[in-house]
C-alpha cells in the first residue's frame, strides 16, 4: 500500500482548497474512510424504520401535527412511473408503458390527499412542495393539472413557496414545462448524469446533450427561478477526461444548481443494478478524482459548494443560505425552507411528522387496498426518542453547515456535551481530528475543507444505531 500523495486535482484558485487538500491526501487515509455508510437524508436512517408503526400510529402523529395550525408544511408527492429503467437507478420506480396504470394510481393519490388534509384539520400552509419520482412528467397535461388542482383544493401553497419537480429531459415536453410554470412550479431539476455516449450505453440511458440543452433553454425562457442539473460520478467507464467534458457542457448551460451525486451501488436492494458489472466501476480513489473534476470546474466557473455534493451560483437562495449557515436538509435534499413537518404522498413516500418518520408501502396492490379500506398506506415508521432528537440535530448541522456547536445543543437539550458524547469525542480525536478532517475551535467543531467530502464518516461516529448494528449484511453504499 502506498503512502504517496495522490496527484488528483489541479488547483483552480488560491482559496478553493478542498480539492487541493485532497490532492495531498495519502492513499491509505482515503482507503480507511471508504466504507459503507448512510447518506443521512434522515437520522435515524430509514433502515431503523419498523413495521410496528402503521396507520394508527400515523393518525396519532397527524392529530398532534394538526394542533399547530399555523405552522408550515412540506409536501412531497411520489410519482413512480418510468418507461424504461436506467441500470444505475436507486429510486423506487415502476416501469410500465401502459398509461392506464398511472391513471389508476392518480385516482388513489387523490384519495390519499383528501384523507391527509382531513386528518390535518386546518393545517394547510405549504412552503415546500415537490413532485419526485420516478418521472413526474410521465403524466399527461390533464393529469398534471388535475393532480395539482387536488393539492390546491386541500392545501394553501404559500406565495414564495419552493415548488419543484424532477424532470427526465428524454420524456418531457416544452408544453409540460409551460403548464408547470402556469401551475406555479418555480424550480425544475433535470436528470443528466453523464453525456458520454459509452457511459450512457453502459447504464441504459441514452440522452443527447442537444436534447437536454433545448429543454434547458425552454425552462429558462419560461422563467423557472432555479434550474438544477443532476450528475452522477462513479458510473461505469467514466474517466476524468470524459466526465470533465460532460461537466464542461453542464457549466456552459449555467444551471443555478448542480447536484453531483456519488453513484450508490446497492444491487442487493436494487436488482436493476446487477446489470452493472462491478469490474467496470471506478475505485474509491478514482471516484475522488472524478469528483475533483466536477469540483474544480464548478468552483472555477463561480459556483459555491453546498454541503457534500451540491454547487450553486452565488445568487441562488441555496448559496445564500449556505453562506449564512441557514441550510436545512430533508428527504427532498438541501432546502432553505424549514417546515416543522413534512408529509409524503404516494407509494414509498417518506414523511416526518410530529417527531416520527413514516414511510408508505412500496407495493401498488397494498397501496390501493389500504386506501380502499380508508387506512393510510403506511408500511413502517419510527418514533424518535430524546436521544434521537439530539443526535439528529447534531448530524443535520454537521451535514448542512459543517459544524457542531456544543453550547447550542447543551442549551436546547439540557446535556453536558463533553460528558454525553465522551465516547464519541474520543473516537473523533483519534480519527477525523487526528487526520485533519475536523477541528475544535473555542466553542465549536468545524469540518475542514478536506473533511467536507468525508463528512458522512464524521456523522457516523455520532450515529447510535450504527454503533449498535452488529449484522455484517450489506445495507449502505460506500462513503466515497
Ligand atoms: C429519481 S431521479 C428522478 C429524475 C428523473 N427520473 C431522471 O432520471 O431524469 C433523481 C436523481 O437521482 C439520482 N440517482 C438515481 N439513482 C442513483 C444512484 N444509484 N446513485 C446516485 N444517484 C442516483 C440521479 O441523479 C437522478 O437524476
Ligand atoms: S433515473 Fe430517472 S428515468 Fe431512470 S429509472 Fe430512475 S427515475 Fe426512472
Coordinates of C-alpha atoms and ligand atoms in Angstrom, one line a residue:
X1 CA 0.0 0.0 0.0
X2 CA 1.5 3.4 -1.0
X3 CA 1.5 6.5 1.1
X4 CA 2.4 8.7 -1.8
X5 CA 0.3 11.8 -2.3
X6 CA -2.4 11.4 -4.9
X7 CA -1.9 13.7 -7.8
X8 CA -5.6 14.2 -8.0
X9 CA -6.5 17.7 -8.8
X10 CA -5.4 21.0 -10.4
X11 CA -6.0 23.9 -8.0
X12 CA -8.4 26.3 -9.6
X13 CA -7.8 29.3 -7.3
X14 CA -6.0 30.0 -4.1
X15 CA -8.9 29.7 -1.7
X16 CA -10.7 26.7 -3.3
X17 CA -8.8 24.4 -1.0
X18 CA -10.9 21.3 -0.9
X19 CA -9.6 19.6 -4.0
X20 CA -6.0 20.7 -3.3
X21 CA -6.2 19.3 0.2
X22 CA -7.5 16.1 -1.2
X23 CA -4.7 16.1 -3.7
X24 CA -2.3 15.6 -1.0
X25 CA -4.4 13.1 1.0
X26 CA -2.4 9.9 1.5
X27 CA -3.9 6.9 -0.2
X28 CA -4.2 4.9 3.0
X29 CA -6.3 7.7 4.5
X30 CA -8.8 7.6 1.7
X31 CA -8.9 3.8 1.9
X32 CA -9.5 3.9 5.6
X33 CA -12.5 6.2 5.2
X34 CA -14.0 4.5 2.2
X35 CA -16.5 2.2 3.8
X36 CA -20.3 1.6 3.7
X37 CA -22.2 4.4 5.4
X38 CA -25.5 6.3 5.4
X39 CA -26.1 9.5 3.4
X40 CA -28.1 10.9 6.3
X41 CA -31.1 12.3 4.5
X42 CA -32.6 11.4 7.9
X43 CA -31.4 10.5 11.3
X44 CA -32.1 7.8 12.4
X45 CA -31.8 6.4 8.8
X46 CA -34.5 4.5 7.0
X47 CA -33.0 1.1 8.0
X48 CA -34.3 1.7 11.5
X49 CA -37.9 2.1 10.4
X50 CA -40.0 -0.8 11.6
X51 CA -43.4 -2.3 10.9
X52 CA -44.7 -1.7 14.5
X53 CA -45.6 1.8 13.2
X54 CA -48.7 1.8 11.0
X55 CA -51.9 3.6 10.2
X56 CA -52.9 4.0 13.9
X57 CA -49.6 5.5 14.9
X58 CA -49.5 7.8 11.9
X59 CA -53.0 9.1 12.7
X60 CA -51.8 10.0 16.2
X61 CA -48.9 11.9 14.8
X62 CA -51.2 13.7 12.3
X63 CA -53.5 14.6 15.1
X64 CA -50.6 16.1 17.0
X65 CA -49.4 18.0 13.9
X66 CA -52.9 19.4 13.4
X67 CA -52.7 21.2 16.7
X68 CA -50.1 23.7 15.2
X69 CA -52.4 25.0 12.5
X70 CA -50.3 28.0 11.7
X71 CA -47.0 26.0 11.2
X72 CA -45.9 25.5 7.6
X73 CA -45.7 22.1 5.9
X74 CA -43.5 20.4 3.3
X75 CA -45.4 18.2 0.9
X76 CA -43.8 15.5 -1.2
X77 CA -45.6 13.5 -3.9
X78 CA -44.0 10.4 -5.3
X79 CA -44.8 9.7 -9.0
X80 CA -43.0 6.4 -9.6
X81 CA -43.5 5.7 -13.3
X82 CA -40.8 5.5 -15.9
X83 CA -41.0 4.0 -19.4
X84 CA -37.6 2.3 -19.1
X85 CA -35.2 1.6 -16.3
X86 CA -31.7 3.1 -16.1
X87 CA -29.4 0.5 -14.8
X88 CA -27.9 2.7 -12.2
X89 CA -31.2 3.9 -10.7
X90 CA -31.6 3.6 -7.0
X91 CA -35.0 5.2 -6.8
X92 CA -38.3 3.4 -6.2
X93 CA -39.8 3.2 -9.7
X94 CA -42.5 1.3 -11.6
X95 CA -41.6 0.6 -15.2
X96 CA -44.6 0.5 -17.5
X97 CA -45.6 1.7 -20.9
X98 CA -49.3 1.1 -20.0
X99 CA -50.5 4.6 -19.2
X100 CA -53.7 3.3 -17.6
X101 CA -51.6 2.1 -14.7
X102 CA -50.6 5.7 -13.9
X103 CA -54.2 6.9 -14.4
X104 CA -55.4 4.4 -11.7
X105 CA -52.6 5.4 -9.4
X106 CA -53.6 9.0 -9.7
X107 CA -57.2 8.2 -8.6
X108 CA -55.9 6.7 -5.4
X109 CA -53.4 9.5 -4.9
X110 CA -56.3 12.0 -5.0
X111 CA -58.0 9.9 -2.2
X112 CA -54.8 10.0 -0.1
X113 CA -54.5 13.8 -0.5
X114 CA -58.1 14.2 0.8
X115 CA -57.6 11.8 3.7
X116 CA -54.4 13.5 4.7
X117 CA -56.0 17.0 4.6
X118 CA -58.9 15.8 6.7
X119 CA -56.5 14.4 9.3
X120 CA -54.5 17.7 9.4
X121 CA -57.7 19.7 10.1
X122 CA -57.0 23.4 9.4
X123 CA -53.3 22.9 8.9
X124 CA -52.9 23.8 5.3
X125 CA -50.0 26.1 4.7
X126 CA -47.3 24.6 2.4
X127 CA -43.9 26.2 2.0
X128 CA -42.2 23.4 0.1
X129 CA -44.0 21.3 -2.5
X130 CA -42.2 18.7 -4.6
X131 CA -43.1 16.2 -7.2
X132 CA -40.4 13.5 -7.4
X133 CA -40.0 10.1 -8.9
X134 CA -39.7 8.1 -11.0
X135 CA -40.6 10.5 -13.6
X136 CA -43.4 13.0 -12.7
X137 CA -43.6 14.1 -16.4
X138 CA -44.7 10.6 -17.3
X139 CA -48.1 12.2 -16.6
X140 CA -50.2 13.8 -19.4
X141 CA -51.0 17.5 -19.3
X142 CA -54.6 16.9 -17.9
X143 CA -53.3 14.5 -15.3
X144 CA -50.7 17.0 -14.1
X145 CA -53.4 19.7 -14.0
X146 CA -55.8 17.5 -12.0
X147 CA -53.2 16.4 -9.5
X148 CA -52.2 20.0 -8.8
X149 CA -55.9 21.0 -8.5
X150 CA -56.4 18.3 -5.9
X151 CA -53.5 19.6 -3.9
X152 CA -54.6 23.2 -4.2
X153 CA -58.1 22.3 -3.1
X154 CA -56.8 20.8 0.2
X155 CA -53.7 22.9 0.9
X156 CA -52.6 26.5 0.5
X157 CA -49.3 26.7 -1.3
X158 CA -47.8 29.9 0.1
X159 CA -46.5 32.8 -2.0
X160 CA -42.7 32.3 -2.1
X161 CA -43.0 28.6 -1.6
X162 CA -40.4 26.3 -3.1
X163 CA -42.4 24.4 -5.8
X164 CA -40.2 21.9 -7.5
X165 CA -40.4 19.0 -9.9
X166 CA -37.9 16.3 -11.1
X167 CA -37.7 16.0 -14.9
X168 CA -36.3 13.5 -17.2
X169 CA -35.4 15.5 -20.3
X170 CA -35.9 12.5 -22.6
X171 CA -39.6 12.3 -21.9
X172 CA -40.5 15.9 -21.1
X173 CA -42.1 18.4 -23.5
X174 CA -41.9 22.2 -23.6
X175 CA -45.8 22.1 -23.2
X176 CA -45.4 20.2 -19.9
X177 CA -42.9 22.8 -18.6
X178 CA -45.2 25.7 -19.7
X179 CA -48.1 24.1 -17.8
X180 CA -46.0 23.6 -14.8
X181 CA -45.0 27.2 -14.8
X182 CA -48.6 28.2 -15.1
X183 CA -49.4 25.9 -12.1
X184 CA -46.8 27.8 -10.0
X185 CA -43.8 25.5 -10.2
X186 CA -40.7 27.7 -9.9
X187 CA -37.9 25.0 -9.7
X188 CA -37.1 22.3 -12.0
X189 CA -34.4 19.6 -11.8
X190 CA -33.1 17.8 -14.9
X191 CA -31.6 14.4 -14.7
X192 CA -28.4 14.3 -16.8
X193 CA -25.8 12.0 -15.0
X194 CA -23.2 12.0 -17.8
X195 CA -23.2 13.0 -21.5
X196 CA -20.6 10.5 -22.7
X197 CA -22.2 8.0 -25.2
X198 CA -20.2 5.0 -23.9
X199 CA -21.2 5.7 -20.3
X200 CA -24.8 6.2 -21.3
X201 CA -24.8 2.9 -23.1
X202 CA -23.4 1.2 -20.1
X203 CA -26.2 2.5 -17.9
X204 CA -29.0 2.2 -20.4
X205 CA -29.8 5.9 -20.6
X206 CA -29.3 7.5 -23.9
X207 CA -29.8 11.2 -23.7
X208 CA -28.1 13.7 -26.0
X209 CA -26.6 16.9 -25.0
X210 CA -28.6 18.7 -27.7
X211 CA -31.9 17.4 -26.4
X212 CA -31.0 18.4 -22.9
X213 CA -29.9 21.8 -23.9
X214 CA -33.1 22.5 -25.9
X215 CA -35.3 21.7 -22.9
X216 CA -33.0 23.6 -20.5
X217 CA -33.3 26.7 -22.7
X218 CA -37.0 26.3 -22.8
X219 CA -37.1 26.2 -19.0
X220 CA -35.0 29.4 -18.9
X221 CA -37.4 31.1 -21.3
X222 CA -40.3 30.1 -19.2
X223 CA -38.8 31.8 -16.2
X224 CA -38.2 29.0 -13.7
X225 CA -36.4 30.7 -10.8
X226 CA -34.0 27.9 -10.2
X227 CA -32.9 25.2 -12.6
X228 CA -30.9 22.2 -11.2
X229 CA -28.9 19.6 -13.1
X230 CA -28.2 16.1 -11.6
X231 CA -24.9 14.4 -12.4
X232 CA -23.5 11.1 -11.0
X233 CA -19.9 10.3 -10.6
X234 CA -18.7 6.8 -10.2
X235 CA -20.6 5.3 -13.1
X236 CA -19.1 2.6 -15.3
X237 CA -16.5 3.7 -17.8
X238 CA -16.3 7.2 -16.6
X239 CA -12.8 8.8 -16.9
X240 CA -11.7 12.1 -15.5
X241 CA -11.3 13.4 -19.1
X242 CA -14.7 12.2 -20.4
X243 CA -16.6 13.2 -17.3
X244 CA -14.8 16.6 -17.4
X245 CA -16.2 17.2 -20.8
X246 CA -19.7 16.4 -19.6
X247 CA -19.2 18.8 -16.7
X248 CA -17.9 21.5 -19.1
X249 CA -21.1 21.0 -21.2
X250 CA -23.2 21.5 -18.0
X251 CA -21.2 24.5 -16.9
X252 CA -21.9 26.1 -20.3
X253 CA -25.6 25.8 -19.7
X254 CA -25.2 27.7 -16.4
X255 CA -27.7 25.9 -14.2
X256 CA -28.4 27.7 -10.9
X257 CA -27.7 24.5 -9.0
X258 CA -25.9 21.2 -9.6
X259 CA -26.1 18.0 -7.7
X260 CA -23.1 15.8 -8.2
X261 CA -24.1 12.5 -6.6
X262 CA -21.7 9.7 -5.8
X263 CA -23.1 6.6 -7.5
X264 CA -24.7 4.5 -4.8
X265 CA -24.2 0.9 -5.8
X266 CA -26.6 -1.2 -3.8
X267 CA -27.5 -4.2 -6.1
X268 CA -28.8 -6.2 -3.0
X269 CA -31.6 -3.6 -2.8
X270 CA -32.0 -2.5 -6.5
X271 CA -31.9 -5.6 -8.7
X272 CA -31.5 -3.5 -11.8
X273 CA -28.0 -2.5 -10.7
X274 CA -26.9 -6.1 -11.2
X275 CA -26.8 -5.2 -14.9
X276 CA -23.7 -3.1 -14.0
X277 CA -20.5 -5.1 -13.9
X278 CA -18.7 -4.2 -10.7
X279 CA -15.4 -4.6 -12.5
X280 CA -16.4 -1.6 -14.7
X281 CA -16.9 0.7 -11.7
X282 CA -14.2 3.2 -10.7
X283 CA -12.5 2.5 -7.3
X284 CA -12.8 4.9 -4.4
X285 CA -9.7 6.7 -5.4
X286 CA -10.8 7.1 -9.0
X287 CA -14.2 8.3 -7.7
X288 CA -12.5 11.1 -5.8
X289 CA -10.7 12.0 -9.0
X290 CA -14.0 12.2 -10.8
X291 CA -15.4 14.4 -8.0
X292 CA -12.3 16.6 -8.3
X293 CA -13.0 17.1 -12.0
X294 CA -16.5 18.3 -11.0
X295 CA -15.4 20.5 -8.2
X296 CA -12.5 22.2 -10.0
X297 CA -14.8 23.1 -12.9
X298 CA -17.7 24.4 -10.9
X299 CA -15.6 26.4 -8.5
X300 CA -13.6 27.9 -11.3
X301 CA -16.9 28.8 -13.0
X302 CA -18.0 30.8 -10.0
X303 CA -20.2 28.3 -8.2
X304 CA -20.1 27.7 -4.5
X305 CA -20.1 24.3 -2.9
X306 CA -23.2 23.4 -0.8
X307 CA -23.0 20.6 1.6
X308 CA -21.2 17.5 0.4
X309 CA -22.2 17.3 -3.2
X310 CA -24.1 20.3 -4.4
X311 CA -23.0 23.5 -6.2
X312 CA -24.9 26.7 -6.7
X313 CA -24.4 30.1 -8.3
X314 CA -23.9 32.8 -5.6
X315 CA -27.3 34.5 -6.4
X316 CA -29.2 31.2 -5.7
X317 CA -31.1 31.0 -2.5
X318 CA -29.3 27.8 -1.5
X319 CA -25.9 29.5 -1.9
X320 CA -27.1 32.5 0.2
X321 CA -28.4 30.2 2.9
X322 CA -25.2 28.2 2.9
X323 CA -23.2 31.3 3.4
X324 CA -25.4 32.3 6.3
X325 CA -25.2 28.8 7.7
X326 CA -29.0 28.5 7.4
X327 CA -29.2 25.3 5.3
X328 CA -31.6 22.5 6.2
X329 CA -31.8 19.0 4.9
X330 CA -34.7 16.6 4.5
X331 CA -35.6 13.7 2.2
X332 CA -36.0 16.2 -0.7
X333 CA -32.4 17.3 -0.3
X334 CA -31.0 20.6 0.9
X335 CA -33.5 23.4 1.5
X336 CA -33.8 26.9 2.8
X337 CA -37.4 26.5 3.8
X338 CA -37.6 24.6 7.0
X339 CA -41.1 23.2 7.8
X340 CA -41.7 21.6 11.1
X341 CA -43.5 18.7 9.4
X342 CA -43.1 17.0 6.1
X343 CA -45.8 14.8 4.6
X344 CA -45.2 12.3 1.9
X345 CA -47.9 11.0 -0.5
X346 CA -47.8 8.1 -2.9
X347 CA -46.0 4.7 -2.9
X348 CA -42.8 4.6 -0.9
X349 CA -43.0 8.3 0.1
X350 CA -41.4 9.2 3.5
X351 CA -42.8 11.8 5.9
X352 CA -41.5 13.4 9.0
X353 CA -44.5 14.3 11.2
X354 CA -44.7 15.3 14.9
X355 CA -41.4 13.6 15.9
X356 CA -41.8 10.4 13.8
X357 CA -40.7 9.2 10.4
X358 CA -43.3 7.4 8.4
X359 CA -43.0 5.5 5.1
X360 CA -45.7 4.4 2.7
X361 CA -45.9 0.9 1.2
X362 CA -43.9 0.3 -2.0
X363 CA -46.4 -2.1 -3.4
X364 CA -49.2 -0.8 -5.6
X365 CA -51.6 -3.5 -4.6
X366 CA -51.2 -2.8 -0.9
X367 CA -51.4 1.0 -1.5
X368 CA -54.8 0.5 -3.3
X369 CA -56.1 -2.0 -0.7
X370 CA -55.2 0.3 2.2
X371 CA -56.8 3.4 0.7
X372 CA -59.9 1.3 -0.3
X373 CA -60.2 0.5 3.4
X374 CA -59.6 4.2 4.3
X375 CA -56.3 3.3 6.0
X376 CA -53.2 5.3 5.5
X377 CA -50.9 3.1 3.3
X378 CA -48.1 3.1 5.9
X379 CA -45.7 0.3 5.8
X380 CA -43.3 1.3 8.5
X381 CA -42.1 4.2 10.6
X382 CA -40.1 5.3 13.6
X383 CA -40.9 7.4 16.6
X384 CA -37.8 9.4 17.7
X385 CA -36.8 9.3 21.4
X386 CA -35.0 12.3 23.1
X387 CA -31.5 10.8 22.3
X388 CA -32.5 10.5 18.6
X389 CA -33.6 14.1 18.6
X390 CA -30.4 15.3 20.0
X391 CA -28.2 13.3 17.6
X392 CA -30.5 14.3 14.7
X393 CA -29.9 18.0 15.4
X394 CA -26.1 17.4 15.6
X395 CA -25.9 15.3 12.4
X396 CA -28.1 17.7 10.5
X397 CA -25.9 20.7 11.4
X398 CA -22.8 18.7 10.5
X399 CA -24.2 17.6 7.1
X400 CA -25.6 21.0 6.2
X401 CA -23.3 23.6 7.8
X402 CA -20.2 21.5 8.5
X403 CA -20.0 22.3 12.2
X404 CA -21.0 21.1 15.7
X405 CA -22.0 23.7 18.2
X406 CA -21.9 22.2 21.8
X407 CA -23.3 25.3 23.6
X408 CA -26.4 25.3 21.3
X409 CA -27.0 21.6 21.9
X410 CA -26.5 21.9 25.6
X411 CA -29.0 24.8 25.8
X412 CA -31.6 23.0 23.6
X413 CA -31.3 19.5 25.1
X414 CA -30.1 20.1 28.6
X415 CA -27.0 18.0 28.4
X416 CA -23.3 18.4 29.2
X417 CA -21.8 17.9 25.7
X418 CA -18.4 16.6 26.8
X419 CA -20.0 14.1 29.2
X420 CA -22.8 12.9 27.0
X421 CA -20.5 12.3 24.0
X422 CA -17.4 11.2 25.8
X423 CA -17.0 8.0 23.8
X424 CA -17.7 9.8 20.5
X425 CA -15.3 12.6 21.3
X426 CA -12.6 10.0 22.0
X427 CA -13.2 8.4 18.6
X428 CA -13.4 11.8 16.9
X429 CA -10.0 12.8 18.4
X430 CA -8.3 9.5 17.4
X431 CA -9.7 9.5 13.9
X432 CA -11.1 12.5 12.0
X433 CA -9.4 15.1 14.2
X434 CA -6.0 13.4 14.1
X435 CA -6.5 13.2 10.3
X436 CA -7.3 16.9 10.0
X437 CA -10.9 16.4 8.9
X438 CA -12.4 18.4 11.7
X439 CA -11.0 20.9 14.3
X440 CA -12.1 22.1 17.7
X441 CA -12.2 25.9 17.7
X442 CA -13.2 27.5 21.0
X443 CA -16.9 26.8 21.4
X444 CA -17.4 24.7 18.2
X445 CA -16.1 22.0 15.9
X446 CA -15.6 23.0 12.3
X447 CA -15.2 20.5 9.5
X448 CA -12.1 21.4 7.5
X449 CA -12.1 21.7 3.6
X450 CA -10.8 18.2 3.2
X451 CA -13.2 16.8 5.8
X452 CA -16.2 18.0 3.7
X453 CA -16.1 15.1 1.4
X454 CA -15.8 12.7 4.3
X455 CA -18.5 14.4 6.4
X456 CA -20.6 11.2 6.3
X457 CA -17.8 9.4 8.1
X458 CA -17.7 12.1 10.8
X459 CA -21.5 11.9 11.2
X460 CA -21.3 8.1 11.6
X461 CA -19.4 8.5 14.8
X462 CA -22.5 10.1 16.4
X463 CA -24.9 7.6 15.0
X464 CA -26.0 5.4 18.0
X465 CA -27.9 3.0 15.8
X466 CA -25.0 2.4 13.5
X467 CA -22.7 1.7 16.5
X468 CA -25.3 -0.8 17.8
X469 CA -25.6 -2.5 14.4
X470 CA -23.8 -5.9 14.6
X471 CA -25.0 -7.5 11.4
X472 CA -22.5 -7.8 8.6
X473 CA -25.2 -7.8 5.9
X474 CA -24.7 -5.1 3.3
X475 CA -27.0 -2.1 4.0
X476 CA -25.4 1.2 2.9
X477 CA -23.5 2.3 -0.2
X478 CA -19.8 3.3 0.3
X479 CA -18.9 6.7 1.7
X480 CA -16.6 7.6 -1.2
Ligands
LIG1 C1 -35.4 9.9 -9.0 S1 -34.4 10.5 -10.2 C2 -35.6 11.5 -11.0 C3 -35.2 12.2 -12.2 C4 -35.7 11.6 -13.5 N1 -36.4 10.4 -13.4 C5 -34.5 11.4 -14.3 O1 -33.9 10.3 -14.3 O2 -34.1 12.3 -15.0 C6 -33.4 11.7 -9.3 C7 -31.9 11.6 -9.4 O3 -31.5 10.6 -8.5 C8 -30.1 10.3 -8.9 N2 -29.9 8.9 -8.7 C9 -30.7 7.9 -9.1 N3 -30.1 6.7 -8.8 C10 -28.9 6.9 -8.2 C11 -27.9 6.1 -7.6 N4 -27.9 4.8 -7.6 N5 -26.8 6.8 -7.1 C12 -26.7 8.1 -7.0 N6 -27.7 8.9 -7.6 C13 -28.8 8.4 -8.1 C14 -30.0 10.7 -10.3 O4 -29.0 11.8 -10.4 C15 -31.3 11.2 -10.7 O5 -31.3 12.3 -11.6
LIG2 S1 -33.0 7.6 -13.2 FE1 -35.0 8.6 -13.5 S2 -35.7 7.8 -15.5 FE2 -34.0 6.4 -14.9 S3 -35.1 4.8 -13.9 FE3 -34.6 6.2 -12.3 S4 -36.3 7.5 -12.0 FE4 -36.6 6.5 -14.0

